[in-house]
Structure formats: C-alpha cells, structure tokens
PDB file of C-alpha atoms in Angstrom:
ATOM      1  CA  MET A  12    -108.264 110.350  51.000  1.00 50.00           C
ATOM      2  CA  ASN A  13    -109.338 110.140  53.735  1.00 59.00           C
ATOM      3  CA  ILE A  14    -109.276 106.474  55.274  1.00 74.00           C
ATOM      4  CA  ASP A  15    -111.546 105.819  58.480  1.00 87.00           C
ATOM      5  CA  TYR A  16    -108.638 103.845  59.986  1.00 90.00           C
ATOM      6  CA  LYS A  17    -110.507 101.726  63.201  1.00 93.00           C
ATOM      7  CA  ARG A  18    -113.496 100.803  60.836  1.00 94.00           C
ATOM      8  CA  LEU A  19    -111.168  99.407  57.685  1.00 96.00           C
ATOM      9  CA  ILE A  20    -109.467  97.401  61.048  1.00 96.00           C
ATOM     10  CA  SER A  21    -113.156  95.943  61.863  1.00 96.00           C
ATOM     11  CA  ARG A  22    -113.917  94.505  58.583  1.00 97.00           C
ATOM     12  CA  ILE A  23    -110.840  92.678  58.179  1.00 97.00           C
ATOM     13  CA  ASP A  24    -111.137  91.230  61.666  1.00 97.00           C
ATOM     14  CA  ASP A  25    -114.725  90.338  60.998  1.00 98.00           C
ATOM     15  CA  LEU A  26    -113.393  88.549  57.322  1.00 98.00           C
ATOM     16  CA  ILE A  27    -110.749  86.464  59.314  1.00 98.00           C
ATOM     17  CA  GLU A  28    -113.295  85.394  61.921  1.00 97.00           C
ATOM     18  CA  GLN A  29    -115.942  84.474  59.198  1.00 97.00           C
ATOM     19  CA  SER A  30    -112.692  82.985  57.673  1.00 97.00           C
ATOM     20  CA  LYS A  31    -111.586  80.686  60.379  1.00 96.00           C
ATOM     21  CA  ASP A  32    -115.108  79.689  61.783  1.00 97.00           C
ATOM     22  CA  TYR A  33    -116.438  78.263  58.644  1.00 96.00           C
ATOM     23  CA  ASN A  34    -113.579  77.498  57.101  1.00 96.00           C
ATOM     24  CA  VAL A  35    -114.116  79.722  53.995  1.00 96.00           C
ATOM     25  CA  VAL A  36    -112.765  82.447  51.764  1.00 97.00           C
ATOM     26  CA  THR A  37    -113.559  85.780  52.366  1.00 97.00           C
ATOM     27  CA  GLU A  38    -112.566  89.514  50.374  1.00 97.00           C
ATOM     28  CA  THR A  39    -112.543  93.057  50.793  1.00 98.00           C
ATOM     29  CA  ASN A  40    -113.916  95.458  48.228  1.00 97.00           C
ATOM     30  CA  PHE A  41    -111.263  97.072  46.147  1.00 98.00           C
ATOM     31  CA  LEU A  42    -108.470  98.465  48.424  1.00 97.00           C
ATOM     32  CA  THR A  43    -106.420 101.757  48.050  1.00 95.00           C
ATOM     33  CA  PRO A  44    -102.321 101.283  48.242  1.00 94.00           C
ATOM     34  CA  GLU A  45    -102.594 103.001  51.735  1.00 93.00           C
ATOM     35  CA  GLU A  46    -105.831 100.702  52.484  1.00 96.00           C
ATOM     36  CA  GLN A  47    -103.412  97.538  51.461  1.00 96.00           C
ATOM     37  CA  THR A  48    -100.551  98.739  53.588  1.00 94.00           C
ATOM     38  CA  ILE A  49    -102.451  98.750  56.409  1.00 94.00           C
ATOM     39  CA  LEU A  50    -103.595  95.627  55.960  1.00 97.00           C
ATOM     40  CA  LYS A  51    -100.570  94.015  55.593  1.00 96.00           C
ATOM     41  CA  ASN A  52     -98.507  95.718  58.803  1.00 94.00           C
ATOM     42  CA  TYR A  53    -101.630  94.657  60.708  1.00 96.00           C
ATOM     43  CA  VAL A  54    -102.233  91.257  59.728  1.00 97.00           C
ATOM     44  CA  GLY A  55     -99.057  90.377  59.100  1.00 94.00           C
ATOM     45  CA  LYS A  56     -97.926  86.917  60.064  1.00 92.00           C
ATOM     46  CA  LYS A  57    -100.965  86.481  61.820  1.00 93.00           C
ATOM     47  CA  TYR A  58    -103.691  84.813  59.527  1.00 97.00           C
ATOM     48  CA  LYS A  59    -102.821  83.486  55.103  1.00 96.00           C
ATOM     49  CA  PHE A  60    -104.303  86.303  53.090  1.00 97.00           C
ATOM     50  CA  THR A  61    -103.485  87.080  49.603  1.00 97.00           C
ATOM     51  CA  ILE A  62    -103.366  90.679  47.980  1.00 97.00           C
ATOM     52  CA  TRP A  63    -104.446  90.760  43.906  1.00 98.00           C
ATOM     53  CA  GLY A  64    -106.175  93.232  41.685  1.00 98.00           C
ATOM     54  CA  GLY A  65    -105.916  90.895  38.034  1.00 97.00           C
ATOM     55  CA  TYR A  66    -102.178  91.815  36.958  1.00 97.00           C
ATOM     56  CA  GLU A  67     -98.925  91.691  38.832  1.00 93.00           C
ATOM     57  CA  ASN A  68     -98.200  94.947  40.619  1.00 91.00           C
ATOM     58  CA  ALA A  69    -102.205  96.140  39.937  1.00 96.00           C
ATOM     59  CA  GLU A  70    -102.593  99.558  42.196  1.00 96.00           C
ATOM     60  CA  CYS A  71    -106.095  98.625  43.269  1.00 97.00           C
ATOM     61  CA  CYS A  72    -106.585  95.114  44.872  1.00 98.00           C
ATOM     62  CA  LYS A  73    -108.429  92.858  46.895  1.00 98.00           C
ATOM     63  CA  ALA A  74    -107.500  91.115  49.737  1.00 98.00           C
ATOM     64  CA  TYR A  75    -108.248  87.642  49.891  1.00 98.00           C
ATOM     65  CA  PHE A  76    -107.859  85.152  53.266  1.00 98.00           C
ATOM     66  CA  GLY A  77    -107.654  81.934  53.688  1.00 96.00           C
ATOM     67  CA  GLU A  78    -106.853  79.333  50.832  1.00 93.00           C
ATOM     68  CA  ILE A  79    -108.155  80.907  47.492  1.00 92.00           C
ATOM     69  CA  ASN A  80    -108.344  79.320  44.501  1.00 88.00           C
ATOM     70  CA  ASN A  81    -110.771  81.857  42.272  1.00 89.00           C
ATOM     71  CA  PHE A  82    -109.658  85.285  42.272  1.00 94.00           C
ATOM     72  CA  ASN A  83    -113.250  86.101  41.203  1.00 94.00           C
ATOM     73  CA  ILE A  84    -111.992  89.261  39.305  1.00 98.00           C
ATOM     74  CA  VAL A  85    -112.430  90.133  35.539  1.00 98.00           C
ATOM     75  CA  CYS A  86    -110.832  92.658  33.174  1.00 98.00           C
ATOM     76  CA  LEU A  87    -113.634  94.598  31.088  1.00 98.00           C
ATOM     77  CA  LYS A  88    -112.576  96.026  27.646  1.00 98.00           C
ATOM     78  CA  ALA A  89    -114.295  98.806  25.671  1.00 97.00           C
ATOM     79  CA  LYS A  90    -112.838 100.371  22.478  1.00 95.00           C
ATOM     80  CA  PHE A  91    -113.641 104.206  21.263  1.00 92.00           C
ATOM     81  CA  ASP A  92    -111.923 106.420  18.404  1.00 88.00           C
ATOM     82  CA  ASN A  93    -108.948 108.092  19.468  1.00 81.00           C
ATOM     83  CA  LYS A  94    -108.528 109.795  16.561  1.00 80.00           C
ATOM     84  CA  TYR A  95    -111.291 111.952  16.964  1.00 77.00           C
ATOM     85  CA  ASN A  96    -112.013 111.473  21.352  1.00 81.00           C
ATOM     86  CA  SER A  97    -109.508 111.781  23.819  1.00 89.00           C
ATOM     87  CA  ILE A  98    -110.419 110.012  27.317  1.00 93.00           C
ATOM     88  CA  THR A  99    -108.628 109.997  30.604  1.00 93.00           C
ATOM     89  CA  HIS A 100    -108.460 108.507  34.148  1.00 92.00           C
ATOM     90  CA  ARG A 101    -110.577 111.087  35.124  1.00 94.00           C
ATOM     91  CA  ASP A 102    -113.086 111.204  32.555  1.00 96.00           C
ATOM     92  CA  ILE A 103    -113.569 107.133  33.540  1.00 96.00           C
ATOM     93  CA  LEU A 104    -113.871 108.419  37.008  1.00 96.00           C
ATOM     94  CA  GLY A 105    -115.982 111.328  36.701  1.00 96.00           C
ATOM     95  CA  ALA A 106    -118.461 108.662  34.467  1.00 96.00           C
ATOM     96  CA  LEU A 107    -118.082 105.671  37.346  1.00 96.00           C
ATOM     97  CA  MET A 108    -119.429 108.660  40.289  1.00 95.00           C
ATOM     98  CA  SER A 109    -122.044 109.414  38.031  1.00 96.00           C
ATOM     99  CA  LEU A 110    -123.961 106.158  38.269  1.00 96.00           C
ATOM    100  CA  SER A 111    -123.184 106.314  41.654  1.00 95.00           C
ATOM    101  CA  ILE A 112    -121.153 103.173  41.457  1.00 94.00           C
ATOM    102  CA  ASN A 113    -118.603 103.279  44.906  1.00 93.00           C
ATOM    103  CA  ARG A 114    -114.834 103.474  43.802  1.00 94.00           C
ATOM    104  CA  ASN A 115    -114.025 100.067  46.180  1.00 95.00           C
ATOM    105  CA  GLN A 116    -116.393  98.421  43.449  1.00 97.00           C
ATOM    106  CA  VAL A 117    -113.653  98.571  40.617  1.00 98.00           C
ATOM    107  CA  GLY A 118    -110.164  98.020  40.606  1.00 98.00           C
ATOM    108  CA  ASP A 119    -107.374  99.767  38.161  1.00 98.00           C
ATOM    109  CA  PHE A 120    -109.033 101.091  35.306  1.00 98.00           C
ATOM    110  CA  PHE A 121    -106.916 102.683  32.116  1.00 96.00           C
ATOM    111  CA  VAL A 122    -106.972 104.105  28.727  1.00 95.00           C
ATOM    112  CA  GLU A 123    -104.476 102.405  26.137  1.00 92.00           C
ATOM    113  CA  ASP A 124    -104.470 103.317  22.475  1.00 87.00           C
ATOM    114  CA  GLU A 125    -108.099 102.829  21.332  1.00 91.00           C
ATOM    115  CA  PHE A 126    -109.327 100.569  24.349  1.00 95.00           C
ATOM    116  CA  ILE A 127    -110.907 101.913  27.723  1.00 97.00           C
ATOM    117  CA  TYR A 128    -109.765  98.549  30.209  1.00 98.00           C
ATOM    118  CA  LEU A 129    -111.607  98.193  33.509  1.00 98.00           C
ATOM    119  CA  TYR A 130    -110.741  95.856  36.410  1.00 98.00           C
ATOM    120  CA  THR A 131    -114.121  94.815  38.475  1.00 98.00           C
ATOM    121  CA  THR A 132    -115.602  91.130  40.006  1.00 98.00           C
ATOM    122  CA  GLU A 133    -117.239  88.821  38.086  1.00 96.00           C
ATOM    123  CA  ASN A 134    -120.509  90.039  40.524  1.00 95.00           C
ATOM    124  CA  PHE A 135    -120.707  93.473  40.115  1.00 97.00           C
ATOM    125  CA  MET A 136    -119.871  92.923  35.844  1.00 97.00           C
ATOM    126  CA  ARG A 137    -122.815  92.528  34.747  1.00 97.00           C
ATOM    127  CA  PHE A 138    -123.909  95.784  35.947  1.00 97.00           C
ATOM    128  CA  LEU A 139    -120.976  97.420  34.352  1.00 98.00           C
ATOM    129  CA  ILE A 140    -121.443  96.520  31.073  1.00 98.00           C
ATOM    130  CA  GLU A 141    -125.503  97.250  30.911  1.00 98.00           C
ATOM    131  CA  ASN A 142    -125.041 100.646  32.762  1.00 97.00           C
ATOM    132  CA  PHE A 143    -121.970 102.380  32.313  1.00 97.00           C
ATOM    133  CA  ILE A 144    -122.186 102.674  28.655  1.00 96.00           C
ATOM    134  CA  GLU A 145    -121.296 106.374  28.068  1.00 95.00           C
ATOM    135  CA  ILE A 146    -117.801 108.687  28.909  1.00 95.00           C
ATOM    136  CA  LYS A 147    -118.073 112.548  28.421  1.00 92.00           C
ATOM    137  CA  ASN A 148    -120.847 112.130  25.855  1.00 91.00           C
ATOM    138  CA  ILE A 149    -119.070 109.165  23.930  1.00 93.00           C
ATOM    139  CA  THR A 150    -121.477 105.628  23.875  1.00 93.00           C
ATOM    140  CA  ILE A 151    -118.859 103.051  24.668  1.00 95.00           C
ATOM    141  CA  LYS A 152    -119.601  99.164  25.032  1.00 97.00           C
ATOM    142  CA  PHE A 153    -117.753  97.182  27.320  1.00 98.00           C
ATOM    143  CA  GLU A 154    -116.999  93.532  26.808  1.00 98.00           C
ATOM    144  CA  VAL A 155    -115.014  90.454  29.038  1.00 98.00           C
ATOM    145  CA  SER A 156    -111.417  90.724  27.566  1.00 97.00           C
ATOM    146  CA  ASP A 157    -109.860  87.473  26.742  1.00 95.00           C
ATOM    147  CA  VAL A 158    -106.641  89.038  28.152  1.00 94.00           C
ATOM    148  CA  PHE A 159    -105.759  90.724  31.688  1.00 96.00           C
ATOM    149  CA  LYS A 160    -103.820  93.642  30.504  1.00 96.00           C
ATOM    150  CA  ASN A 161    -101.232  95.379  31.925  1.00 95.00           C
ATOM    151  CA  ARG A 162    -101.309  99.234  32.961  1.00 93.00           C
ATOM    152  CA  ILE A 163     -97.562 100.349  31.364  1.00 89.00           C
ATOM    153  CA  VAL A 164     -96.709 102.458  34.397  1.00 88.00           C
ATOM    154  CA  LYS A 165     -93.662 105.150  32.698  1.00 91.00           C
ATOM    155  CA  THR A 166     -91.315 106.726  34.499  1.00 95.00           C
ATOM    156  CA  GLN A 167     -88.231 109.378  34.337  1.00 97.00           C
ATOM    157  CA  TYR A 168     -84.801 108.877  36.155  1.00 98.00           C
ATOM    158  CA  PHE A 169     -82.409 111.228  37.499  1.00 97.00           C
ATOM    159  CA  GLU A 170     -80.410 111.459  40.137  1.00 98.00           C
ATOM    160  CA  LYS A 171     -79.419 113.829  42.930  1.00 97.00           C
ATOM    161  CA  ILE A 172     -76.360 114.577  45.286  1.00 97.00           C
ATOM    162  CA  ILE A 173     -77.530 114.429  48.757  1.00 97.00           C
ATOM    163  CA  SER A 174     -76.170 114.050  52.692  1.00 95.00           C
ATOM    164  CA  SER A 175     -77.657 111.397  53.709  1.00 95.00           C
ATOM    165  CA  PRO A 176     -80.525 108.771  52.360  1.00 96.00           C
ATOM    166  CA  ARG A 177     -82.998 110.668  55.135  1.00 97.00           C
ATOM    167  CA  ILE A 178     -87.026 111.201  53.787  1.00 97.00           C
ATOM    168  CA  ASP A 179     -86.389 115.254  54.679  1.00 97.00           C
ATOM    169  CA  ASN A 180     -83.192 115.338  51.997  1.00 97.00           C
ATOM    170  CA  ILE A 181     -84.597 113.371  49.688  1.00 98.00           C
ATOM    171  CA  VAL A 182     -87.799 115.859  49.515  1.00 97.00           C
ATOM    172  CA  SER A 183     -85.667 118.220  49.651  1.00 97.00           C
ATOM    173  CA  ALA A 184     -83.905 117.230  46.312  1.00 97.00           C
ATOM    174  CA  ILE A 185     -87.278 116.365  44.801  1.00 97.00           C
ATOM    175  CA  MET A 186     -88.584 119.485  45.093  1.00 97.00           C
ATOM    176  CA  ASN A 187     -85.889 121.705  44.814  1.00 96.00           C
ATOM    177  CA  CYS A 188     -86.233 123.342  48.243  1.00 97.00           C
ATOM    178  CA  SER A 189     -83.984 123.725  51.291  1.00 97.00           C
ATOM    179  CA  ARG A 190     -84.155 121.098  53.788  1.00 96.00           C
ATOM    180  CA  LYS A 191     -85.379 123.102  56.304  1.00 96.00           C
ATOM    181  CA  GLU A 192     -88.388 123.800  53.678  1.00 97.00           C
ATOM    182  CA  ALA A 193     -88.493 119.914  53.290  1.00 97.00           C
ATOM    183  CA  GLN A 194     -89.381 119.514  56.720  1.00 97.00           C
ATOM    184  CA  GLU A 195     -92.361 121.762  56.697  1.00 97.00           C
ATOM    185  CA  ILE A 196     -93.604 120.307  54.020  1.00 97.00           C
ATOM    186  CA  LEU A 197     -93.306 116.470  55.810  1.00 97.00           C
ATOM    187  CA  LYS A 198     -94.515 118.232  59.033  1.00 96.00           C
ATOM    188  CA  ASP A 199     -97.755 119.542  56.812  1.00 96.00           C
ATOM    189  CA  ASP A 200     -98.871 115.493  56.733  1.00 94.00           C
ATOM    190  CA  ARG A 201     -98.116 116.105  52.473  1.00 96.00           C
ATOM    191  CA  VAL A 202     -95.648 112.745  51.888  1.00 97.00           C
ATOM    192  CA  LYS A 203     -96.077 109.216  51.785  1.00 95.00           C
ATOM    193  CA  ILE A 204     -93.674 106.604  51.879  1.00 96.00           C
ATOM    194  CA  ASN A 205     -95.196 103.645  50.705  1.00 92.00           C
ATOM    195  CA  HIS A 206     -98.817 105.202  50.700  1.00 91.00           C
ATOM    196  CA  ILE A 207     -98.507 105.756  54.369  1.00 92.00           C
ATOM    197  CA  VAL A 208     -98.247 109.214  55.612  1.00 92.00           C
ATOM    198  CA  ILE A 209     -94.960 110.284  57.238  1.00 92.00           C
ATOM    199  CA  ALA A 210     -93.826 113.319  59.286  1.00 89.00           C
ATOM    200  CA  GLU A 211     -90.388 111.805  60.423  1.00 92.00           C
ATOM    201  CA  ILE A 212     -88.249 114.353  59.113  1.00 93.00           C
ATOM    202  CA  ASN A 213     -85.258 112.082  59.708  1.00 93.00           C
ATOM    203  CA  LYS A 214     -86.552 108.801  58.807  1.00 95.00           C
ATOM    204  CA  LEU A 215     -84.224 106.713  56.366  1.00 95.00           C
ATOM    205  CA  CYS A 216     -85.411 105.746  53.003  1.00 95.00           C
ATOM    206  CA  ASN A 217     -84.997 101.984  51.963  1.00 94.00           C
ATOM    207  CA  ASN A 218     -84.571 101.162  48.374  1.00 96.00           C
ATOM    208  CA  ASP A 219     -87.419 101.277  45.473  1.00 95.00           C
ATOM    209  CA  CYS A 220     -89.446 102.622  48.176  1.00 95.00           C
ATOM    210  CA  ILE A 221     -92.199 105.014  47.059  1.00 96.00           C
ATOM    211  CA  ILE A 222     -92.598 108.523  48.250  1.00 97.00           C
ATOM    212  CA  SER A 223     -96.049 110.911  47.232  1.00 97.00           C
ATOM    213  CA  ILE A 224     -95.541 114.192  47.913  1.00 97.00           C
ATOM    214  CA  LYS A 225     -98.661 116.111  47.408  1.00 95.00           C
ATOM    215  CA  GLY A 226     -98.825 118.254  44.414  1.00 92.00           C
ATOM    216  CA  LYS A 227     -95.769 117.105  42.915  1.00 95.00           C
ATOM    217  CA  GLY A 228     -96.497 113.347  41.990  1.00 95.00           C
ATOM    218  CA  ARG A 229     -94.866 110.039  42.880  1.00 96.00           C
ATOM    219  CA  PHE A 230     -91.570 109.204  42.704  1.00 98.00           C
ATOM    220  CA  ILE A 231     -89.323 105.618  43.496  1.00 97.00           C
ATOM    221  CA  TYR A 232     -86.124 105.934  45.472  1.00 98.00           C
ATOM    222  CA  LYS A 233     -83.585 103.511  43.656  1.00 97.00           C
ATOM    223  CA  GLY A 234     -81.361 103.835  46.462  1.00 97.00           C
ATOM    224  CA  ILE A 235     -77.245 104.747  46.744  1.00 97.00           C
ATOM    225  CA  ILE A 236     -75.007 104.931  43.418  1.00 97.00           C
ATOM    226  CA  LYS A 237     -72.214 105.821  45.245  1.00 96.00           C
ATOM    227  CA  SER A 238     -70.182 108.188  47.270  1.00 95.00           C
ATOM    228  CA  THR A 239     -68.771 111.969  46.329  1.00 93.00           C
ATOM    229  CA  LYS A 240     -65.506 113.408  47.005  1.00 85.00           C
ATOM    230  CA  LYS A 241     -67.254 115.827  49.589  1.00 88.00           C
ATOM    231  CA  ASP A 242     -68.368 112.786  52.131  1.00 91.00           C
ATOM    232  CA  LYS A 243     -72.203 113.140  50.015  1.00 95.00           C
ATOM    233  CA  ILE A 244     -74.256 110.526  47.794  1.00 97.00           C
ATOM    234  CA  LEU A 245     -75.196 110.722  44.645  1.00 97.00           C
ATOM    235  CA  VAL A 246     -79.084 108.724  44.584  1.00 98.00           C
ATOM    236  CA  GLY A 247     -81.133 107.380  42.036  1.00 98.00           C
ATOM    237  CA  ILE A 248     -84.494 108.757  41.166  1.00 98.00           C
ATOM    238  CA  GLU A 249     -87.617 107.829  39.073  1.00 97.00           C
ATOM    239  CA  LYS A 250     -90.308 110.267  38.635  1.00 97.00           C
ATOM    240  CA  PHE A 251     -94.282 108.715  37.496  1.00 95.00           C
ATOM    241  CA  ILE A 252     -95.258 110.529  34.366  1.00 89.00           C
TER     242      ILE A 252
END
C-alpha cells in the first residue's frame, strides 16, 4: 500500500487542532499498521491519543485524540456452513470492494470456524448489515456480536545462526540467501520493520520487532538465544502462518 504521507500528517494535525479548540474527542478512520506507526512517531507525546481496533493486538485500528470514553467500534458476525463452503480473507475483501466500501471504513475481518467476524464503527454498521449480504455467491447475514472476538494469529518458531542482529543478516537467514542478495532485497524496498520500509542494510533489530518481506511473509525477530563457539549468535524467529 502506498501511503500519502503528507495527506496523513495533515489530517492528523487537523484532528488534533479540532480536539484542542473544541475540547472534544476526534478520531481517524481505521488505519493500517504502517499508518499507525507513522502517527505514533509523528505525534509522540505532543498530544494525548489512543489507538484501538476493538480488541488487543488488532491490526487495523482507529486513533482517538483527547480523553476517550467511547470507542464507537462494534464487532459484527455472520454464520455460514463451512462444511460445504469456504470463505477466505480475500473473498471478504473482494465482496467489500464490490460494494465500493473504502478499506478504511472497516477494521479487522477474519474467518473462524463457521463464523465471519468484522469490525466497523457504530455509524457504519447499519449499512453493512443491510447491504453486505453476499460473499462468493453465498448468502450471509451480519448481526452485532455480543463478544469482541480476537483473531487467533498462528506462528511457527525456528532458529538460525547469524553473525550479528543486523537486518541484512536476519533477512539472509529467513530467505536462505547470501548476505549480498539480502542487501539487494533491502535496497529494493522489499523489507519493512514494524510496518515501515527500511533500506539500511546495517540496521540492528530489537527483540520482538516485526519483519515483513515482500513475497515471503511476516516474521517476528525474538532475539538472541545464545552465542556460539565461533563468535556467532543463535537467534529465534517466528513466522506468521
């Protein structure tokens, strides 16, 4: 996703000014993880804000400026027969796009067992309930869920021996390629650390940072486990599956 950085910053400034001038809570639409990182880095401690997507560790979240007491987020759910039908994240996204719904009007959505869960705002939920009635030729009916369902994220753990916790070494280990090839991948802007594109081949990675490699997936760098006899380090990595 290509982010219009100046437009995002301008919108953040406008919302902060409105919150200050009128002593009210202002809010963004749902933001991607990358947009959230930009907002956090830009606002810092200059003004009070809260980021929330309906549940702990939600991926797409709204930002609220000021003293918030109502997050205005609801969880919708729809049941379908998963014995005869399969619905994926891509199917849901395609159905949303066919209704000309902007991605920033909804938060996380996922399938678990025989239910589809979708986060949105109280203001937009009625439109979705009335109009979002079909996915992949399967009739569905959304209703407000009593429970704010957490998406279960599965990871696979593995370990690698590298010379240092530099990002080029970690990418090399993940991709099973040479460090020179890893550096080219970084220079091609194919790597993100905590959702921000990084091209610095010598950047050191902190524990639990999220590394995204275009075409390979997302990983969590868990940190150094121990040093080896040959002055190298054994590190832990988790892959999102």
